[in-house]
Amino acid sequence: MNNKKILNTEAQSLSNASRIKYFDLVIESGKGSTLTDINGKKYIDLLASASATNTGHSHPHVVEAITHQAQKIVQYTPAYFANEPAAKLSNRLTQLAPMDGPVKLAWGNSGSDANDALIKFARGYTGRPNVVSFTGAYHGSTYGSMSASAVSLNMSRKMGPLMDGFYKVPFPSPWYQRSYETKDQFIERMFDEFKLPFETYLPADEVAVILVEPIQGDGGIAKAPTKYLEKVYQFAHKHGILFAVDEVNQGMGRTGKWWSIQNFPGIKPDLMSVGKSLASGMPLSAVIGKQKIMDSLSAPANVYTTAGNPVTTAASLATLDVIEDEHLLQRSYDLGLKAKAFFDKMQQKYDFVGDVRMYGLDGGIDIINPENKKADSDIATKIIYRMFELGVVMITVRGNILRFQPPLVITNAELKQAFDVIKQAMQDEANGKIAFNAKIGWSAD
């Protein structure tokens, strides 16, 4: 069977809500930063399974750990009994947490339920009901995490009412800065907008937690200004509000540091959620927090039949080994500089390339209309479709932003090859050679 036949067969039974449409691609295998489809065509992967395979596809050490553990026992619910890999991992992860004082964690299966758990513990510890998050945020698809999200209308359309007690404030994405504003003026205006709910209708002493992606993922690979996040952090602590960070997409070495919050010196969260690359894409997540918060609830407030099972935690232990032994934090930083230099050149050459943001191997590249300089989803879509034809997988977020998140193990040769393809795709767009006008991706909402 080929890609289209398999997709046609699947379409008879798969809900439309279950996949964001991009390309007709059926993945058969993967190795490192290379994917192979069911037809045998190879692609360089610049998505890393939505930043869930930072150690690359089928890394030998991770595969060996999964295989070895599966031969002993695949699953026995950690809701009742312990297993050795999870016990080892819990200690290793809490030591890595960017927090002061004793730290504990609770397991989950995905980033979504890690954020649900984060909300539970925040409410349990503070005795307060309300949650503040940011526009542009993607925290997951369960009702709790979805209620905290604000990145796509299809995450709320026809499913309301969402959970009560959730409030959104504007995220200070760079495209909201006005032409006449200095950076400091922009920060002050956005912080004034952050405070407005607290000054008008939302009592600060009734807010349990402020939840933020320090660098938004699906919201556009955009970093909050450091001074802005410091102001929010100080506001939270002044009012007894917990400060929590979502590290599901941006953690595990993605930005050249273990956690994206480490790009903001001096800010230490009370809680954080981790998932995706925690176990190299295996279904494992965690909420990590200060001990006094994590001990505020009792079982079975946050137990799951499979969360923290022997196979996924063994995979996670191996994942941590790979990141440390192969120096992937430094590799992400170094290759990120190369990527930034490349996309800066593309910005100088092509008038449809706007702002370039790169934090390690973690980039958002704005595609704009050359005439009015506004976001242009049509041009961005044509570029990624042409890249796909040429053997490189990249998607867009917010419709017009190229999402650059390759596995951290990508080789220099693969990176150069990917750059050559991107350059060709952009040149083909400049020459008007790309004939593609379908609505795909997040822009298809």
GROMACS .gro file of C-alpha atoms in nm:
model
  445
    1MET     CA    1   0.000   0.000   0.000
    2ASN     CA    2   0.111   0.358  -0.059
    3ASN     CA    3   0.056   0.678   0.137
    4LYS     CA    4  -0.272   0.775  -0.026
    5LYS     CA    5  -0.426   0.426  -0.006
    6ILE     CA    6  -0.349   0.400   0.365
    7LEU     CA    7  -0.480   0.750   0.432
    8ASN     CA    8  -0.799   0.675   0.237
    9THR     CA    9  -0.850   0.355   0.437
   10GLU     CA   10  -0.789   0.536   0.765
   11ALA     CA   11  -1.023   0.823   0.674
   12GLN     CA   12  -1.317   0.584   0.690
   13SER     CA   13  -1.270   0.541   1.065
   14LEU     CA   14  -1.056   0.830   1.200
   15SER     CA   15  -1.232   1.133   1.342
   16ASN     CA   16  -1.164   1.467   1.175
   17ALA     CA   17  -1.077   1.606   1.519
   18SER     CA   18  -0.780   1.372   1.555
   19ARG     CA   19  -0.527   1.517   1.312
   20ILE     CA   20  -0.424   1.860   1.189
   21LYS     CA   21  -0.402   1.827   0.812
   22TYR     CA   22  -0.064   1.895   0.652
   23PHE     CA   23   0.077   1.645   0.401
   24ASP     CA   24  -0.017   1.302   0.265
   25LEU     CA   25   0.252   1.127   0.464
   26VAL     CA   26   0.243   0.782   0.624
   27ILE     CA   27   0.557   0.730   0.831
   28GLU     CA   28   0.699   0.378   0.818
   29SER     CA   29   1.023   0.423   1.011
   30GLY     CA   30   1.270   0.675   1.146
   31LYS     CA   31   1.635   0.687   1.241
   32GLY     CA   32   1.805   0.987   1.395
   33SER     CA   33   1.679   1.287   1.201
   34THR     CA   34   1.557   1.090   0.899
   35LEU     CA   35   1.204   0.965   0.833
   36THR     CA   36   1.103   0.705   0.576
   37ASP     CA   37   0.748   0.688   0.444
   38ILE     CA   38   0.555   0.378   0.346
   39ASN     CA   39   0.669   0.424  -0.015
   40GLY     CA   40   1.036   0.424   0.087
   41LYS     CA   41   1.094   0.797   0.036
   42LYS     CA   42   1.323   0.959   0.291
   43TYR     CA   43   1.279   1.298   0.455
   44ILE     CA   44   1.489   1.513   0.684
   45ASP     CA   45   1.276   1.581   0.990
   46LEU     CA   46   1.263   1.942   1.110
   47LEU     CA   47   0.967   1.880   1.341
   48ALA     CA   48   1.094   1.602   1.571
   49SER     CA   49   0.740   1.475   1.628
   50ALA     CA   50   0.636   1.816   1.764
   51SER     CA   51   0.953   1.831   1.977
   52ALA     CA   52   0.875   1.488   2.125
   53THR     CA   53   1.183   1.314   1.986
   54ASN     CA   54   1.467   1.548   2.081
   55THR     CA   55   1.704   1.249   2.097
   56GLY     CA   56   1.609   1.148   1.744
   57HIS     CA   57   1.410   0.857   1.614
   58SER     CA   58   1.483   0.510   1.748
   59HIS     CA   59   1.799   0.606   1.931
   60PRO     CA   60   1.985   0.277   2.001
   61HIS     CA   61   2.026   0.345   2.374
   62VAL     CA   62   1.657   0.427   2.416
   63VAL     CA   63   1.549   0.126   2.208
   64GLU     CA   64   1.775  -0.100   2.412
   65ALA     CA   65   1.629   0.031   2.738
   66ILE     CA   66   1.272  -0.022   2.617
   67THR     CA   67   1.349  -0.371   2.489
   68HIS     CA   68   1.532  -0.479   2.804
   69GLN     CA   69   1.255  -0.357   3.031
   70ALA     CA   70   0.974  -0.500   2.814
   71GLN     CA   71   1.135  -0.842   2.840
   72LYS     CA   72   1.100  -0.821   3.219
   73ILE     CA   73   0.759  -0.659   3.259
   74VAL     CA   74   0.573  -0.413   3.037
   75GLN     CA   75   0.317  -0.282   3.282
   76TYR     CA   76   0.191  -0.306   3.633
   77THR     CA   77   0.000  -0.006   3.752
   78PRO     CA   78   0.213   0.240   3.952
   79ALA     CA   79  -0.112   0.351   4.115
   80TYR     CA   80  -0.064   0.067   4.363
   81PHE     CA   81   0.295  -0.061   4.348
   82ALA     CA   82   0.639   0.082   4.270
   83ASN     CA   83   0.882  -0.012   3.994
   84GLU     CA   84   1.257   0.044   3.988
   85PRO     CA   85   1.288   0.259   3.670
   86ALA     CA   86   1.023   0.503   3.795
   87ALA     CA   87   1.186   0.526   4.137
   88LYS     CA   88   1.525   0.603   3.982
   89LEU     CA   89   1.375   0.850   3.738
   90SER     CA   90   1.181   1.043   4.001
   91ASN     CA   91   1.499   1.118   4.191
   92ARG     CA   92   1.692   1.207   3.879
   93LEU     CA   93   1.423   1.443   3.747
   94THR     CA   94   1.366   1.624   4.074
   95GLN     CA   95   1.740   1.691   4.094
   96LEU     CA   96   1.726   1.849   3.748
   97ALA     CA   97   1.430   2.072   3.836
   98PRO     CA   98   1.514   2.447   3.826
   99MET     CA   99   1.363   2.503   4.171
  100ASP     CA  100   1.481   2.585   4.521
  101GLY     CA  101   1.431   2.350   4.814
  102PRO     CA  102   1.294   1.996   4.828
  103VAL     CA  103   1.113   1.891   4.510
  104LYS     CA  104   0.865   1.612   4.430
  105LEU     CA  105   0.674   1.497   4.123
  106ALA     CA  106   0.367   1.311   4.006
  107TRP     CA  107   0.342   1.106   3.687
  108GLY     CA  108   0.111   1.146   3.389
  109ASN     CA  109   0.075   1.004   3.041
  110SER     CA  110   0.087   1.324   2.835
  111GLY     CA  111   0.152   1.695   2.859
  112SER     CA  112  -0.222   1.750   2.878
  113ASP     CA  113  -0.274   1.556   3.200
  114ALA     CA  114   0.050   1.696   3.343
  115ASN     CA  115  -0.105   2.041   3.311
  116ASP     CA  116  -0.431   1.911   3.456
  117ALA     CA  117  -0.233   1.783   3.752
  118LEU     CA  118  -0.050   2.114   3.784
  119ILE     CA  119  -0.387   2.288   3.818
  120LYS     CA  120  -0.503   2.033   4.077
  121PHE     CA  121  -0.196   2.081   4.295
  122ALA     CA  122  -0.207   2.459   4.264
  123ARG     CA  123  -0.569   2.469   4.375
  124GLY     CA  124  -0.509   2.211   4.646
  125TYR     CA  125  -0.214   2.395   4.796
  126THR     CA  126  -0.350   2.750   4.780
  127GLY     CA  127  -0.718   2.678   4.843
  128ARG     CA  128  -0.790   2.923   4.562
  129PRO     CA  129  -1.002   2.845   4.252
  130ASN     CA  130  -0.872   3.057   3.965
  131VAL     CA  131  -0.608   3.003   3.697
  132VAL     CA  132  -0.448   3.270   3.479
  133SER     CA  133  -0.285   3.174   3.149
  134PHE     CA  134  -0.196   3.349   2.824
  135THR     CA  135  -0.336   3.399   2.478
  136GLY     CA  136  -0.146   3.193   2.224
  137ALA     CA  137  -0.087   2.917   2.479
  138TYR     CA  138  -0.117   2.548   2.399
  139HIS     CA  139  -0.133   2.340   2.716
  140GLY     CA  140  -0.315   2.032   2.587
  141SER     CA  141  -0.648   1.881   2.486
  142THR     CA  142  -0.805   1.754   2.808
  143TYR     CA  143  -1.071   1.983   2.952
  144GLY     CA  144  -0.842   2.134   3.214
  145SER     CA  145  -0.547   2.195   2.983
  146MET     CA  146  -0.778   2.303   2.701
  147SER     CA  147  -0.944   2.556   2.929
  148ALA     CA  148  -0.602   2.709   2.993
  149SER     CA  149  -0.516   2.717   2.621
  150ALA     CA  150  -0.588   2.989   2.368
  151VAL     CA  151  -0.421   2.904   2.037
  152SER     CA  152  -0.699   2.770   1.813
  153LEU     CA  153  -1.073   2.832   1.795
  154ASN     CA  154  -1.122   2.463   1.720
  155MET     CA  155  -1.008   2.390   2.076
  156SER     CA  156  -1.323   2.552   2.211
  157ARG     CA  157  -1.573   2.557   1.925
  158LYS     CA  158  -1.884   2.349   2.004
  159MET     CA  159  -1.728   2.209   2.324
  160GLY     CA  160  -1.823   2.476   2.576
  161PRO     CA  161  -1.870   2.566   2.838
  162LEU     CA  162  -1.510   2.503   2.924
  163MET     CA  163  -1.403   2.477   3.287
  164ASP     CA  164  -1.484   2.766   3.515
  165GLY     CA  165  -1.215   2.975   3.682
  166PHE     CA  166  -0.981   3.023   3.385
  167TYR     CA  167  -0.872   3.370   3.271
  168LYS     CA  168  -0.649   3.473   2.980
  169VAL     CA  169  -0.410   3.767   2.954
  170PRO     CA  170  -0.220   3.872   2.638
  171PHE     CA  171   0.115   3.705   2.573
  172PRO     CA  172   0.379   3.964   2.475
  173SER     CA  173   0.457   3.817   2.133
  174PRO     CA  174   0.695   4.038   1.933
  175TRP     CA  175   0.443   4.103   1.654
  176TYR     CA  176   0.226   4.294   1.901
  177GLN     CA  177   0.494   4.559   1.954
  178ARG     CA  178   0.388   4.882   1.784
  179SER     CA  179   0.623   5.057   1.545
  180TYR     CA  180   0.655   5.364   1.766
  181GLU     CA  181   0.727   5.171   2.088
  182THR     CA  182   1.064   5.102   2.240
  183LYS     CA  183   1.108   4.757   2.390
  184ASP     CA  184   1.068   4.898   2.740
  185GLN     CA  185   0.748   5.079   2.639
  186PHE     CA  186   0.614   4.758   2.488
  187ILE     CA  187   0.690   4.566   2.808
  188GLU     CA  188   0.520   4.830   3.022
  189ARG     CA  189   0.209   4.830   2.801
  190MET     CA  190   0.183   4.451   2.803
  191PHE     CA  191   0.233   4.439   3.180
  192ASP     CA  192  -0.042   4.699   3.221
  193GLU     CA  193  -0.268   4.471   3.016
  194PHE     CA  194  -0.164   4.178   3.236
  195LYS     CA  195  -0.263   4.369   3.551
  196LEU     CA  196  -0.595   4.500   3.417
  197PRO     CA  197  -0.806   4.193   3.513
  198PHE     CA  198  -0.660   4.200   3.864
  199GLU     CA  199  -0.747   4.567   3.896
  200THR     CA  200  -1.103   4.540   3.766
  201TYR     CA  201  -1.273   4.204   3.822
  202LEU     CA  202  -1.029   3.927   3.926
  203PRO     CA  203  -0.916   3.943   4.292
  204ALA     CA  204  -0.553   3.839   4.313
  205ASP     CA  205  -0.617   3.662   4.644
  206GLU     CA  206  -0.852   3.425   4.462
  207VAL     CA  207  -0.595   3.319   4.199
  208ALA     CA  208  -0.414   2.991   4.257
  209VAL     CA  209  -0.161   2.993   3.976
  210ILE     CA  210  -0.025   3.180   3.677
  211LEU     CA  211   0.066   2.927   3.406
  212VAL     CA  212   0.295   3.032   3.123
  213GLU     CA  213   0.509   2.893   2.843
  214PRO     CA  214   0.818   3.114   2.885
  215ILE     CA  215   0.880   3.050   2.516
  216GLN     CA  216   0.551   2.974   2.343
  217GLY     CA  217   0.558   2.676   2.108
  218ASP     CA  218   0.243   2.649   1.897
  219GLY     CA  219   0.182   3.016   1.970
  220GLY     CA  220   0.472   3.103   1.738
  221ILE     CA  221   0.807   3.002   1.896
  222ALA     CA  222   0.815   3.336   2.074
  223LYS     CA  223   1.005   3.421   2.392
  224ALA     CA  224   0.852   3.653   2.648
  225PRO     CA  225   1.077   3.954   2.716
  226THR     CA  226   1.285   3.880   3.024
  227LYS     CA  227   1.183   4.202   3.204
  228TYR     CA  228   0.818   4.125   3.137
  229LEU     CA  229   0.836   3.774   3.283
  230GLU     CA  230   1.026   3.907   3.584
  231LYS     CA  231   0.741   4.151   3.649
  232VAL     CA  232   0.482   3.872   3.627
  233TYR     CA  233   0.695   3.652   3.854
  234GLN     CA  234   0.726   3.927   4.114
  235PHE     CA  235   0.354   4.003   4.092
  236ALA     CA  236   0.270   3.637   4.152
  237HIS     CA  237   0.485   3.608   4.462
  238LYS     CA  238   0.368   3.943   4.599
  239HIS     CA  239   0.009   3.817   4.591
  240GLY     CA  240   0.068   3.457   4.705
  241ILE     CA  241   0.002   3.321   4.357
  242LEU     CA  242   0.201   3.018   4.239
  243PHE     CA  243   0.418   3.070   3.930
  244ALA     CA  244   0.410   2.769   3.698
  245VAL     CA  245   0.579   2.695   3.365
  246ASP     CA  246   0.481   2.458   3.087
  247GLU     CA  247   0.798   2.284   2.962
  248VAL     CA  248   0.624   2.017   2.756
  249ASN     CA  249   0.729   2.155   2.417
  250GLN     CA  250   1.027   2.371   2.508
  251GLY     CA  251   1.198   2.158   2.772
  252MET     CA  252   1.439   1.863   2.755
  253GLY     CA  253   1.721   2.054   2.587
  254ARG     CA  254   1.518   2.211   2.309
  255THR     CA  255   1.645   2.566   2.371
  256GLY     CA  256   2.004   2.471   2.453
  257LYS     CA  257   1.921   2.441   2.821
  258TRP     CA  258   1.741   2.167   3.013
  259TRP     CA  259   1.439   2.392   3.062
  260SER     CA  260   1.325   2.700   2.875
  261ILE     CA  261   1.276   2.888   3.203
  262GLN     CA  262   1.655   2.875   3.245
  263ASN     CA  263   1.672   3.137   2.969
  264PHE     CA  264   1.537   3.375   3.235
  265PRO     CA  265   1.805   3.397   3.509
  266GLY     CA  266   1.671   3.424   3.861
  267ILE     CA  267   1.320   3.298   3.788
  268LYS     CA  268   1.251   2.972   3.968
  269PRO     CA  269   0.903   2.823   3.921
  270ASP     CA  270   0.689   2.670   4.191
  271LEU     CA  271   0.550   2.409   3.951
  272MET     CA  272   0.628   2.286   3.602
  273SER     CA  273   0.487   2.036   3.355
  274VAL     CA  274   0.705   1.808   3.142
  275GLY     CA  275   0.618   1.564   2.864
  276LYS     CA  276   0.683   1.493   2.494
  277SER     CA  277   1.061   1.431   2.483
  278LEU     CA  278   1.072   1.323   2.848
  279ALA     CA  279   1.073   0.962   2.727
  280SER     CA  280   1.171   1.024   2.364
  281GLY     CA  281   0.806   1.029   2.261
  282MET     CA  282   0.684   0.740   2.475
  283PRO     CA  283   0.366   0.829   2.670
  284LEU     CA  284   0.508   0.976   2.989
  285SER     CA  285   0.473   1.313   3.156
  286ALA     CA  286   0.521   1.465   3.497
  287VAL     CA  287   0.425   1.763   3.706
  288ILE     CA  288   0.722   1.870   3.917
  289GLY     CA  289   0.694   2.110   4.207
  290LYS     CA  290   0.808   2.221   4.546
  291GLN     CA  291   0.753   1.952   4.807
  292LYS     CA  292   0.502   2.148   5.014
  293ILE     CA  293   0.282   2.194   4.706
  294MET     CA  294   0.313   1.837   4.584
  295ASP     CA  295   0.222   1.704   4.931
  296SER     CA  296  -0.094   1.917   4.950
  297LEU     CA  297  -0.312   1.644   4.794
  298SER     CA  298  -0.358   1.279   4.883
  299ALA     CA  299  -0.417   0.973   4.663
  300PRO     CA  300  -0.613   0.908   4.452
  301ALA     CA  301  -0.616   1.277   4.356
  302ASN     CA  302  -0.373   1.216   4.070
  303VAL     CA  303  -0.325   0.849   3.986
  304TYR     CA  304  -0.343   0.684   3.643
  305THR     CA  305  -0.328   0.317   3.553
  306THR     CA  306  -0.031   0.348   3.318
  307ALA     CA  307   0.144   0.673   3.421
  308GLY     CA  308   0.503   0.606   3.526
  309ASN     CA  309   0.503   0.248   3.406
  310PRO     CA  310   0.829   0.047   3.381
  311VAL     CA  311   0.879   0.076   3.005
  312THR     CA  312   0.819   0.449   2.967
  313THR     CA  313   1.031   0.537   3.270
  314ALA     CA  314   1.313   0.312   3.145
  315ALA     CA  315   1.291   0.500   2.814
  316SER     CA  316   1.312   0.829   3.001
  317LEU     CA  317   1.619   0.724   3.199
  318ALA     CA  318   1.787   0.635   2.869
  319THR     CA  319   1.675   0.966   2.720
  320LEU     CA  320   1.844   1.159   3.002
  321ASP     CA  321   2.158   0.951   2.942
  322VAL     CA  322   2.162   1.044   2.573
  323ILE     CA  323   2.112   1.415   2.638
  324GLU     CA  324   2.397   1.415   2.891
  325ASP     CA  325   2.639   1.174   2.722
  326GLU     CA  326   2.603   1.327   2.375
  327HIS     CA  327   2.612   1.684   2.510
  328LEU     CA  328   2.287   1.771   2.336
  329LEU     CA  329   2.234   2.093   2.531
  330GLN     CA  330   2.556   2.236   2.388
  331ARG     CA  331   2.479   2.085   2.049
  332SER     CA  332   2.139   2.252   2.043
  333TYR     CA  333   2.299   2.585   2.130
  334ASP     CA  334   2.579   2.556   1.871
  335LEU     CA  335   2.361   2.437   1.583
  336GLY     CA  336   2.101   2.696   1.677
  337LEU     CA  337   2.359   2.966   1.603
  338LYS     CA  338   2.415   2.814   1.258
  339ALA     CA  339   2.041   2.803   1.197
  340LYS     CA  340   2.001   3.164   1.305
  341ALA     CA  341   2.275   3.274   1.066
  342PHE     CA  342   2.112   3.083   0.779
  343PHE     CA  343   1.764   3.223   0.832
  344ASP     CA  344   1.904   3.573   0.879
  345LYS     CA  345   2.055   3.537   0.530
  346MET     CA  346   1.719   3.423   0.396
  347GLN     CA  347   1.561   3.730   0.557
  348GLN     CA  348   1.806   3.956   0.376
  349LYS     CA  349   1.748   3.779   0.044
  350TYR     CA  350   1.370   3.732   0.039
  351ASP     CA  351   1.120   4.006   0.116
  352PHE     CA  352   0.862   3.753   0.239
  353VAL     CA  353   1.084   3.644   0.533
  354GLY     CA  354   1.008   3.853   0.841
  355ASP     CA  355   1.126   3.818   1.198
  356VAL     CA  356   1.363   3.530   1.279
  357ARG     CA  357   1.358   3.391   1.635
  358MET     CA  358   1.598   3.114   1.734
  359TYR     CA  359   1.662   2.972   2.081
  360GLY     CA  360   1.893   2.675   2.034
  361LEU     CA  361   1.746   2.437   1.776
  362ASP     CA  362   1.411   2.602   1.830
  363GLY     CA  363   1.303   2.855   1.573
  364GLY     CA  364   1.009   3.056   1.455
  365ILE     CA  365   1.047   3.227   1.118
  366ASP     CA  366   0.770   3.468   1.020
  367ILE     CA  367   0.650   3.462   0.660
  368ILE     CA  368   0.495   3.793   0.560
  369ASN     CA  369   0.332   3.965   0.265
  370PRO     CA  370   0.609   4.167   0.096
  371GLU     CA  371   0.378   4.463   0.033
  372ASN     CA  372   0.199   4.518   0.363
  373LYS     CA  373   0.440   4.321   0.589
  374LYS     CA  374   0.149   4.134   0.748
  375ALA     CA  375   0.138   3.762   0.824
  376ASP     CA  376   0.092   3.556   0.506
  377SER     CA  377  -0.027   3.199   0.557
  378ASP     CA  378  -0.057   3.132   0.183
  379ILE     CA  379   0.312   3.195   0.116
  380ALA     CA  380   0.417   2.997   0.424
  381THR     CA  381   0.201   2.704   0.318
  382LYS     CA  382   0.351   2.699  -0.031
  383ILE     CA  383   0.703   2.701   0.112
  384ILE     CA  384   0.649   2.406   0.347
  385TYR     CA  385   0.464   2.211   0.077
  386ARG     CA  386   0.754   2.260  -0.164
  387MET     CA  387   0.996   2.152   0.109
  388PHE     CA  388   0.790   1.838   0.157
  389GLU     CA  389   0.812   1.763  -0.215
  390LEU     CA  390   1.190   1.806  -0.192
  391GLY     CA  391   1.226   1.572   0.108
  392VAL     CA  392   1.213   1.791   0.419
  393VAL     CA  393   0.933   1.786   0.680
  394MET     CA  394   0.851   2.122   0.836
  395ILE     CA  395   0.516   2.266   0.942
  396THR     CA  396   0.378   2.607   1.030
  397VAL     CA  397   0.225   2.747   1.348
  398ARG     CA  398  -0.018   3.038   1.354
  399GLY     CA  399  -0.051   2.976   0.980
  400ASN     CA  400   0.244   3.191   0.874
  401ILE     CA  401   0.533   3.091   1.104
  402LEU     CA  402   0.780   2.822   1.001
  403ARG     CA  403   0.837   2.585   1.293
  404PHE     CA  404   1.201   2.479   1.306
  405GLN     CA  405   1.251   2.205   1.566
  406PRO     CA  406   1.475   1.926   1.435
  407PRO     CA  407   1.596   1.644   1.659
  408LEU     CA  408   1.893   1.765   1.863
  409VAL     CA  409   2.102   1.483   1.713
  410ILE     CA  410   2.071   1.616   1.357
  411THR     CA  411   2.408   1.598   1.183
  412ASN     CA  412   2.586   1.892   1.026
  413ALA     CA  413   2.544   1.727   0.686
  414GLU     CA  414   2.169   1.682   0.738
  415LEU     CA  415   2.134   2.039   0.856
  416LYS     CA  416   2.315   2.168   0.546
  417GLN     CA  417   2.099   1.950   0.323
  418ALA     CA  418   1.785   2.086   0.493
  419PHE     CA  419   1.909   2.443   0.447
  420ASP     CA  420   1.966   2.377   0.076
  421VAL     CA  421   1.607   2.254   0.043
  422ILE     CA  422   1.466   2.553   0.233
  423LYS     CA  423   1.669   2.787   0.010
  424GLN     CA  424   1.537   2.617  -0.303
  425ALA     CA  425   1.178   2.628  -0.178
  426MET     CA  426   1.207   2.998  -0.102
  427GLN     CA  427   1.364   3.065  -0.440
  428ASP     CA  428   1.085   2.872  -0.610
  429GLU     CA  429   0.834   3.089  -0.425
  430ALA     CA  430   1.018   3.404  -0.528
  431ASN     CA  431   1.005   3.285  -0.889
  432GLY     CA  432   0.633   3.204  -0.866
  433LYS     CA  433   0.690   2.836  -0.940
  434ILE     CA  434   0.490   2.679  -0.654
  435ALA     CA  435   0.134   2.589  -0.749
  436PHE     CA  436  -0.041   2.501  -0.424
  437ASN     CA  437  -0.338   2.681  -0.269
  438ALA     CA  438  -0.499   2.436  -0.028
  439LYS     CA  439  -0.570   2.536   0.331
  440ILE     CA  440  -0.368   2.316   0.563
  441GLY     CA  441  -0.237   2.330   0.919
  442TRP     CA  442  -0.349   2.558   1.199
  443SER     CA  443  -0.454   2.821   0.944
  444ALA     CA  444  -0.732   2.591   0.829
  445ASP     CA  445  -0.939   2.666   1.144
   0.00000   0.00000   0.00000
